[in-house]
XYZ file of C-alpha atoms in Angstrom:
568
model
C 194.296 -39.336 -40.132
C 193.619 -36.879 -43.199
C 192.253 -39.787 -45.235
C 189.798 -40.561 -42.369
C 188.539 -37.021 -42.267
C 188.127 -36.681 -45.749
C 185.822 -39.855 -46.134
C 184.045 -38.783 -43.178
C 183.107 -35.228 -44.526
C 182.100 -36.728 -47.567
C 179.181 -39.374 -47.076
C 177.793 -38.354 -50.649
C 180.585 -40.123 -52.279
C 179.735 -43.337 -50.590
C 176.325 -42.609 -51.729
C 177.397 -42.191 -55.364
C 179.415 -45.473 -54.889
C 176.067 -47.291 -53.810
C 174.000 -45.855 -56.554
C 176.765 -47.313 -59.082
C 176.423 -50.662 -57.491
C 172.761 -50.560 -57.860
C 173.036 -50.231 -61.574
C 173.700 -53.911 -61.760
C 170.856 -55.118 -59.434
C 167.697 -53.901 -61.376
C 166.570 -56.621 -63.707
C 163.384 -58.517 -64.284
C 163.213 -61.869 -62.473
C 162.750 -64.782 -64.615
C 159.250 -65.770 -63.242
C 158.020 -62.138 -64.029
C 159.303 -62.626 -67.735
C 157.500 -65.833 -67.830
C 154.334 -64.743 -67.075
C 154.724 -62.011 -69.458
C 155.382 -64.574 -72.169
C 152.718 -66.336 -71.168
C 150.414 -63.259 -71.589
C 151.382 -63.460 -75.189
C 150.837 -67.175 -75.315
C 154.190 -68.165 -75.361
C 153.866 -70.875 -72.762
C 156.780 -73.054 -73.997
C 159.175 -70.214 -73.897
C 157.865 -69.232 -70.299
C 158.272 -72.570 -68.978
C 161.814 -72.782 -70.100
C 162.531 -69.596 -68.521
C 161.406 -71.111 -65.245
C 163.365 -74.235 -65.768
C 166.566 -72.346 -66.388
C 166.286 -70.072 -63.418
C 164.837 -71.827 -60.748
C 165.964 -75.465 -60.083
C 163.752 -78.153 -58.643
C 166.187 -78.936 -56.049
C 167.460 -75.304 -54.788
C 166.819 -72.782 -52.301
C 163.998 -71.450 -54.948
C 162.579 -74.976 -55.796
C 159.030 -73.970 -54.582
C 158.948 -71.264 -57.184
C 159.856 -73.844 -59.873
C 156.704 -75.901 -58.968
C 154.239 -73.026 -58.381
C 155.081 -71.266 -61.498
C 155.191 -74.400 -63.566
C 151.992 -75.626 -62.017
C 150.208 -72.146 -63.015
C 151.552 -72.252 -66.324
C 150.398 -75.813 -67.092
C 146.926 -74.674 -65.508
C 146.679 -72.055 -68.071
C 147.705 -74.284 -70.944
C 145.081 -77.037 -69.966
C 147.544 -79.461 -68.863
C 145.587 -80.189 -65.644
C 146.888 -83.433 -64.681
C 150.426 -82.149 -64.910
C 149.510 -78.822 -63.046
C 148.240 -80.989 -60.155
C 151.468 -83.042 -60.127
C 153.582 -79.937 -59.909
C 151.249 -78.095 -57.392
C 151.415 -81.127 -55.142
C 155.183 -80.878 -54.988
C 154.628 -77.086 -54.119
C 152.439 -78.243 -51.553
C 154.676 -80.791 -49.862
C 157.638 -78.137 -49.768
C 155.351 -75.508 -47.953
C 154.679 -78.111 -45.525
C 158.200 -79.342 -45.069
C 159.383 -75.754 -44.709
C 156.836 -74.708 -42.102
C 159.897 -73.949 -39.963
C 162.809 -72.286 -40.950
C 165.733 -74.006 -39.395
C 168.037 -72.329 -36.786
C 171.153 -72.883 -39.188
C 169.336 -71.168 -42.345
C 168.244 -68.262 -40.113
C 171.779 -67.550 -38.889
C 173.099 -67.924 -42.636
C 170.402 -65.286 -43.502
C 171.697 -62.965 -40.890
C 175.360 -63.072 -42.191
C 174.480 -63.555 -46.077
C 171.102 -62.385 -46.735
C 167.542 -63.864 -46.984
C 167.995 -65.279 -50.335
C 170.293 -67.986 -48.853
C 167.197 -69.456 -47.200
C 164.784 -71.777 -48.592
C 162.039 -70.031 -49.891
C 158.818 -71.279 -48.168
C 156.139 -69.094 -49.775
C 153.696 -66.869 -48.214
C 150.768 -67.539 -45.650
C 148.035 -66.884 -48.379
C 149.590 -69.285 -50.952
C 148.551 -72.886 -49.630
C 144.788 -71.908 -50.066
C 145.380 -70.794 -53.674
C 147.176 -74.153 -54.160
C 144.061 -75.993 -53.193
C 141.936 -73.554 -55.137
C 143.878 -74.534 -58.337
C 144.166 -77.889 -57.843
C 140.364 -78.189 -57.162
C 139.758 -76.342 -60.529
C 141.981 -78.701 -62.195
C 140.132 -81.688 -60.896
C 136.892 -80.299 -61.924
C 138.149 -79.757 -65.599
C 139.518 -83.195 -65.584
C 136.169 -84.358 -64.212
C 134.341 -82.581 -67.222
C 136.670 -84.171 -69.810
C 136.274 -87.626 -68.631
C 132.887 -89.885 -68.353
C 134.602 -92.959 -66.787
C 136.387 -91.199 -63.840
C 134.190 -88.149 -63.646
C 133.270 -88.882 -60.086
C 136.814 -89.779 -58.951
C 137.816 -86.473 -60.105
C 135.189 -84.488 -58.562
C 135.685 -86.412 -55.224
C 139.295 -85.483 -55.451
C 138.487 -81.794 -55.755
C 136.357 -82.118 -52.602
C 139.770 -83.796 -50.951
C 141.267 -80.613 -51.803
C 138.442 -78.410 -50.014
C 138.556 -80.430 -47.067
C 142.423 -80.159 -46.612
C 141.791 -76.350 -47.166
C 139.317 -76.414 -44.476
C 141.755 -78.021 -41.995
C 144.447 -75.535 -43.117
C 142.155 -72.514 -42.453
C 140.961 -73.768 -39.006
C 144.623 -74.133 -37.778
C 145.417 -70.712 -39.323
C 142.502 -69.004 -37.491
C 143.746 -70.832 -34.183
C 147.275 -69.342 -34.850
C 146.021 -65.818 -35.556
C 143.596 -65.684 -33.054
C 146.025 -63.526 -30.812
C 149.653 -64.826 -30.274
C 152.842 -63.189 -29.038
C 156.354 -64.501 -29.802
C 157.861 -62.412 -27.104
C 158.623 -65.385 -25.005
C 159.835 -67.373 -27.730
C 163.413 -67.961 -28.114
C 164.770 -65.609 -31.013
C 167.538 -67.889 -32.427
C 169.810 -64.935 -32.574
C 173.440 -65.159 -31.491
C 174.483 -62.705 -28.602
C 175.764 -59.871 -30.875
C 172.835 -59.947 -32.995
C 170.543 -59.878 -29.893
C 172.366 -56.797 -28.781
C 171.540 -55.054 -31.964
C 168.115 -56.043 -31.862
C 167.848 -54.597 -28.312
C 168.967 -51.333 -29.591
C 166.584 -51.167 -32.702
C 163.716 -53.038 -31.608
C 161.992 -50.011 -29.955
C 162.442 -47.842 -33.264
C 160.515 -49.956 -35.586
C 157.297 -50.539 -33.706
C 154.192 -50.871 -35.721
C 152.078 -47.705 -35.864
C 148.447 -47.400 -36.465
C 148.841 -47.586 -40.251
C 149.474 -51.285 -39.677
C 146.682 -52.281 -37.789
C 144.153 -55.069 -39.024
C 145.920 -56.123 -42.071
C 147.132 -59.592 -40.946
C 145.996 -62.534 -43.271
C 143.474 -64.299 -40.363
C 141.349 -66.267 -42.811
C 140.051 -66.483 -46.043
C 136.543 -65.861 -46.745
C 136.987 -66.428 -50.628
C 138.264 -70.124 -50.162
C 135.569 -70.798 -47.887
C 132.945 -69.634 -50.500
C 134.550 -71.741 -53.445
C 134.522 -74.597 -50.976
C 130.787 -74.167 -50.496
C 130.099 -73.972 -54.176
C 131.961 -77.405 -54.894
C 130.327 -79.207 -52.011
C 126.926 -77.846 -53.373
C 127.915 -79.025 -56.675
C 128.332 -82.449 -55.547
C 125.103 -82.222 -53.332
C 126.958 -82.489 -50.116
C 124.469 -79.854 -48.676
C 125.527 -79.945 -45.093
C 129.139 -79.276 -45.910
C 128.097 -76.656 -48.229
C 126.078 -74.943 -45.693
C 128.981 -74.863 -43.301
C 131.240 -73.273 -45.816
C 128.813 -70.789 -46.746
C 128.286 -69.739 -43.125
C 132.132 -69.412 -42.584
C 132.566 -67.274 -45.651
C 129.837 -64.903 -44.595
C 131.085 -64.707 -41.155
C 134.895 -64.101 -42.425
C 133.400 -61.370 -45.146
C 131.297 -59.455 -42.613
C 133.902 -59.955 -39.606
C 136.460 -58.124 -41.568
C 137.769 -59.613 -44.741
C 135.324 -57.637 -46.947
C 136.784 -54.573 -45.569
C 140.456 -55.496 -45.487
C 140.348 -56.341 -49.364
C 137.881 -53.755 -50.502
C 135.040 -56.513 -51.327
C 131.460 -55.082 -52.048
C 128.262 -55.838 -50.118
C 127.089 -57.670 -53.266
C 129.227 -60.721 -52.701
C 127.999 -61.450 -49.214
C 124.323 -60.866 -50.276
C 124.955 -63.451 -52.877
C 126.640 -65.720 -50.671
C 123.527 -65.430 -48.254
C 121.219 -66.271 -51.024
C 123.309 -69.441 -51.569
C 122.981 -70.259 -48.091
C 119.311 -69.771 -48.132
C 119.321 -72.304 -50.939
C 121.105 -75.096 -49.664
C 119.216 -74.923 -46.109
C 115.719 -74.947 -48.154
C 116.996 -77.966 -49.840
C 118.309 -79.904 -47.111
C 115.411 -78.863 -44.634
C 115.285 -78.659 -40.964
C 116.530 -74.982 -40.826
C 113.018 -73.189 -40.635
C 113.967 -70.540 -38.059
C 117.269 -69.868 -39.901
C 115.582 -69.703 -43.505
C 112.933 -67.319 -41.853
C 115.656 -65.054 -40.644
C 117.602 -65.234 -44.067
C 114.458 -64.426 -46.057
C 113.813 -61.492 -44.002
C 117.137 -60.369 -44.137
C 117.188 -60.538 -48.140
C 113.552 -59.328 -48.291
C 112.511 -62.573 -49.932
C 108.680 -63.381 -48.706
C 108.848 -66.970 -49.884
C 111.057 -69.761 -51.248
C 111.518 -69.648 -54.990
C 111.790 -72.748 -57.470
C 115.525 -73.952 -57.497
C 116.951 -73.623 -60.924
C 120.642 -74.010 -62.516
C 123.033 -71.344 -61.736
C 126.338 -70.563 -63.605
C 129.114 -69.300 -61.312
C 131.863 -67.295 -63.406
C 135.314 -66.532 -61.729
C 137.478 -64.344 -63.666
C 141.201 -64.561 -62.802
C 142.488 -61.126 -64.230
C 145.895 -59.358 -64.572
C 149.275 -60.363 -62.963
C 150.174 -59.692 -59.416
C 152.394 -56.931 -58.369
C 156.019 -57.416 -58.385
C 158.272 -57.202 -55.260
C 161.289 -54.948 -55.853
C 164.459 -53.933 -53.881
C 164.668 -50.764 -52.108
C 167.827 -49.211 -50.917
C 168.614 -47.079 -47.590
C 172.152 -45.435 -46.548
C 172.638 -45.968 -42.706
C 174.862 -43.645 -41.093
C 175.865 -42.616 -37.439
C 175.531 -38.959 -36.471
C 177.889 -38.728 -33.340
C 176.684 -35.123 -32.477
C 173.336 -35.880 -32.192
C 173.561 -39.537 -31.042
C 171.442 -40.914 -33.441
C 171.266 -43.194 -36.471
C 170.159 -41.659 -39.614
C 168.722 -43.724 -42.541
C 168.276 -41.995 -45.950
C 166.677 -43.779 -49.232
C 168.701 -44.145 -52.232
C 166.369 -43.517 -54.888
C 167.086 -45.408 -57.800
C 165.361 -46.711 -61.145
C 162.816 -44.737 -63.284
C 161.255 -41.797 -62.511
C 158.190 -43.736 -61.452
C 160.249 -46.212 -59.451
C 161.822 -43.571 -57.512
C 158.626 -41.852 -56.609
C 157.303 -45.377 -55.542
C 160.340 -45.710 -53.239
C 160.104 -42.146 -51.779
C 156.238 -42.852 -51.040
C 156.845 -46.257 -49.575
C 159.754 -44.875 -47.487
C 157.407 -41.921 -46.260
C 154.576 -44.319 -45.604
C 156.528 -46.631 -43.276
C 159.934 -45.064 -41.966
C 160.106 -41.227 -42.876
C 160.099 -38.677 -40.250
C 156.790 -37.110 -40.729
C 155.432 -36.749 -37.165
C 155.433 -33.400 -35.120
C 157.659 -35.472 -32.619
C 159.984 -36.431 -35.468
C 160.421 -32.930 -36.704
C 160.875 -31.779 -33.000
C 163.763 -34.380 -32.830
C 165.333 -33.311 -35.936
C 165.094 -29.563 -34.917
C 166.459 -30.121 -31.503
C 169.722 -31.426 -33.282
C 170.056 -28.380 -34.949
C 170.053 -30.408 -38.429
C 167.975 -27.873 -40.408
C 168.410 -30.148 -43.629
C 166.516 -32.800 -41.781
C 163.972 -30.561 -40.875
C 163.185 -29.513 -44.381
C 163.596 -32.820 -45.821
C 161.967 -34.893 -42.802
C 159.972 -36.775 -45.299
C 163.165 -38.105 -47.112
C 164.787 -39.197 -43.730
C 164.658 -41.400 -40.926
C 166.407 -40.271 -37.631
C 166.671 -42.474 -34.945
C 167.824 -40.912 -31.609
C 169.593 -43.408 -29.305
C 169.540 -41.231 -26.190
C 170.643 -43.256 -23.311
C 171.501 -46.573 -25.110
C 174.037 -44.634 -27.448
C 176.895 -45.855 -25.073
C 175.704 -49.339 -25.564
C 175.949 -48.947 -29.309
C 179.556 -47.375 -28.894
C 180.600 -50.100 -26.556
C 179.736 -52.906 -28.835
C 181.464 -51.161 -31.709
C 178.262 -49.939 -33.764
C 179.022 -46.827 -34.165
C 182.563 -47.149 -35.301
C 181.647 -49.936 -37.752
C 179.262 -47.358 -39.304
C 182.067 -44.794 -39.918
C 181.655 -44.828 -43.614
C 177.923 -45.978 -43.727
C 176.001 -49.077 -44.391
C 173.689 -49.985 -47.339
C 170.378 -51.370 -46.036
C 168.032 -53.345 -48.620
C 164.443 -54.250 -48.259
C 161.663 -54.841 -50.552
C 158.659 -52.631 -51.508
C 156.067 -52.804 -54.030
C 155.030 -50.085 -56.355
C 151.380 -48.205 -55.995
C 148.768 -50.647 -57.278
C 147.301 -49.133 -60.696
C 143.635 -49.300 -61.164
C 143.603 -50.501 -64.868
C 139.982 -52.132 -64.618
C 136.875 -50.135 -65.064
C 134.304 -52.918 -65.034
C 134.003 -56.522 -66.423
C 130.739 -57.487 -68.045
C 129.091 -60.767 -68.885
C 126.943 -61.453 -71.754
C 125.022 -64.513 -72.544
C 123.990 -65.171 -76.204
C 124.882 -61.764 -77.144
C 122.806 -60.059 -74.321
C 124.416 -58.206 -71.354
C 123.192 -59.916 -68.013
C 125.412 -58.396 -65.258
C 128.652 -56.948 -63.967
C 131.119 -58.838 -62.184
C 132.537 -57.825 -58.727
C 135.754 -58.389 -57.328
C 135.778 -61.073 -54.705
C 139.528 -61.747 -54.104
C 142.453 -59.502 -54.219
C 145.834 -61.202 -54.756
C 147.478 -57.509 -54.953
C 145.987 -56.237 -51.770
C 147.166 -59.377 -50.277
C 150.611 -59.116 -51.355
C 150.561 -55.126 -50.357
C 149.348 -55.847 -46.990
C 151.752 -58.833 -46.337
C 154.344 -56.516 -47.368
C 153.397 -54.002 -44.857
C 152.933 -56.185 -42.166
C 156.409 -57.629 -42.578
C 157.917 -54.273 -43.447
C 159.081 -53.287 -39.814
C 160.563 -56.443 -38.892
C 161.997 -56.738 -42.456
C 163.917 -53.511 -41.916
C 165.072 -54.569 -38.546
C 166.429 -57.743 -39.674
C 168.301 -56.150 -42.584
C 169.771 -53.390 -40.343
C 171.077 -56.183 -37.749
C 172.413 -58.182 -40.702
C 174.400 -55.270 -42.155
C 175.670 -54.154 -38.786
C 176.757 -57.659 -37.792
C 178.758 -57.696 -41.338
C 180.261 -54.312 -40.399
C 181.016 -55.126 -36.861
C 182.692 -58.723 -37.881
C 184.567 -56.513 -40.789
C 185.971 -54.342 -37.886
C 187.094 -56.601 -35.671
C 188.950 -58.539 -38.498
C 190.700 -55.015 -39.375
C 191.707 -54.466 -35.844
C 193.115 -57.891 -35.621
C 195.659 -57.142 -38.265
C 197.129 -54.272 -36.345
C 196.839 -51.951 -39.225
C 197.695 -48.290 -38.128
C 194.939 -45.772 -38.457
C 195.596 -44.308 -41.907
C 195.278 -48.029 -43.525
C 192.663 -48.957 -41.269
C 190.505 -45.922 -42.720
C 191.098 -47.491 -46.054
C 190.306 -50.866 -44.957
C 187.087 -49.861 -43.362
C 186.006 -47.881 -46.423
C 186.647 -50.947 -48.463
C 184.838 -53.310 -46.416
C 181.870 -50.911 -46.591
C 181.643 -51.008 -50.300
C 181.947 -54.778 -50.118
C 179.139 -55.281 -47.837
C 177.022 -53.089 -49.956
C 177.620 -55.349 -53.101
C 176.577 -58.377 -50.964
C 173.227 -56.512 -49.155
C 170.292 -57.895 -50.820
C 166.417 -58.137 -50.231
C 164.395 -61.062 -50.908
C 162.307 -60.527 -54.212
C 161.198 -64.161 -54.561
C 157.241 -64.583 -54.938
C 154.600 -66.346 -56.968
C 154.586 -64.073 -59.904
C 152.206 -66.001 -62.228
C 149.028 -65.492 -59.663
C 146.472 -62.881 -60.861
C 145.961 -59.525 -59.447
C 142.364 -60.009 -58.638
C 139.496 -62.408 -59.145
C 136.168 -61.317 -60.160
C 132.757 -63.041 -59.908
C 129.314 -63.150 -60.629
C 126.380 -65.857 -60.245
C 123.668 -66.077 -63.009
C 120.473 -68.104 -63.083
C 120.645 -70.064 -66.244
C 118.877 -72.777 -68.412
C 120.092 -76.128 -69.165
C 121.897 -76.457 -72.618
C 124.208 -74.467 -74.814
C 125.101 -71.039 -74.117
C 127.791 -68.394 -75.590
C 129.402 -66.810 -72.678
C 130.987 -63.640 -73.349
C 133.455 -61.399 -70.926
C 133.976 -58.081 -71.821
C 136.435 -56.350 -69.503
C 136.796 -52.501 -69.821
C 139.956 -50.876 -69.145
C 140.773 -47.272 -67.743
C 142.423 -47.046 -71.029
C 139.405 -47.472 -73.012
C 140.356 -50.710 -74.446
C 137.870 -53.755 -74.059
C 138.942 -57.355 -74.003
C 136.570 -59.884 -75.108
C 136.666 -63.599 -74.361
C 134.092 -65.948 -75.563
C 133.090 -69.677 -75.035
C 130.171 -71.851 -75.760
C 129.392 -73.945 -72.798
C 127.019 -76.899 -72.127
C 125.011 -76.475 -68.762
C 124.109 -80.065 -67.620
C 124.132 -79.629 -63.910
C 122.233 -77.536 -61.279
C 125.460 -75.968 -60.263
C 128.099 -74.726 -63.031
C 131.358 -73.171 -62.848
C 133.517 -71.379 -65.666
C 136.602 -69.950 -65.284
C 139.043 -67.841 -67.210
C 142.338 -66.123 -66.889
C 142.011 -62.295 -68.417
C 145.471 -60.961 -69.252
C 145.302 -57.383 -69.972
C 147.870 -56.674 -72.343
C 147.735 -59.814 -74.409
C 148.138 -59.648 -78.378
C 147.145 -63.311 -79.095
C 146.350 -66.449 -77.726
C 147.746 -69.605 -78.933
C 146.357 -71.910 -76.040
C 143.243 -72.287 -74.285
C 142.688 -69.228 -71.963
C 139.650 -70.553 -70.183
C 138.286 -73.621 -68.569
C 134.376 -74.655 -68.659
C 133.689 -76.964 -65.488
């Protein structure tokens, strides 16, 4: 009994144990190391890192194909890139639903025991990069040029079908009446915790519902192939999505929408038969009459590296006097990482509202009142007895570690990007797509469900261990040791799913320029907030009415040993 009393009154000791356990959990994933190698031009070493850590047949096989597909794209191995991205696309389609057995395994063992199926916004990006690959292959081939261009349009049609389905699904759905797939014990825990993690106003309107950027790229490619009606439809869908909320959600400037409207005007004038629509667009754009069409150059600058998902840990304990569960963050890592973890916790979980502070004050816990931003108190109230009945409170006698993901605050490294043509500055590029914000908003959107599932998983493990201990018939003194030991074991096995497509850029910048046919030296000058200027140049041959040039700009590169850009 004295042993139990000792441990109950020294939760700080268990926290120290958890911190020591975390010392072996902070490591850079292979795909982050790979893209950092690629940033320095070490592509073969980068690909080897992916092959070593991500099997083509394992639970993380999707990352094997996504990362190698992107690395080959950056190298200019377009055919091989498409072969790999085709495999990735097939895996995503096959893993559209997670099997009940995998879900059950994840509840007991952790999310990394499930097959990684990617994020909802990955599929459009696969089609995007495959289309760019096909256009590059078309530029390199005279005989098969049209076949490659047609293949790029196939990607856009597949993308359109996918986005149509996405809009149907996100137009308003409710999973409350759907089977949960959880066992009875987990369902009981979820019933106790479900009201405690309901989304708040912070999480409104951050769902990935459509992709205006993908529609726009589709329109450009259709226009390039002179399929004007398809181009018109995609431009209209892009405008509708941008103005309907995509631009606000992902911080896209109005200049992008104005450019798409000019493109829409151009294709409708060329196609004919849209007199009233053309008149209205001219009025919107303050254009009095049609202008003579001339060649245009579309520049897409894929810039930086997307943010990395990291693991965030919390200590969960039961406060019997207050009849509440209490979560406290276990800050770990560098000072910058600890600050990011604290901000993430404060933003999503901490007791920062007046109601929460009142709850802490009412329990007489002055420490929590003073440190409200560093704790999450979960008053169980009338459902406390339910928690006691199923053994939840007893199982938390020595606490439990909960692991979820977080993202560090996004750093603004880019001041502006300029495009120069033949040594003359022509325009600045504008952000048209933000993978960083997509990743952040996806993480925020899933944060409540992620912590609730993680909480349920650790409680199921604790309850299962307690039942096993009770079945052994140990006396109270030794059962206390056993409970403490199982708490430590459960802490070791707790983990969050940090898998992601790491080689994606942080954002895509864009500009469209009128240009004459012939050879031109195109230079991008990327000005960083540090004062550094990164220059990239290429001589291109403009032969068509619609031309694309895309490049990947790494912000910390020291050398480039392979092609860093693609003229299409």
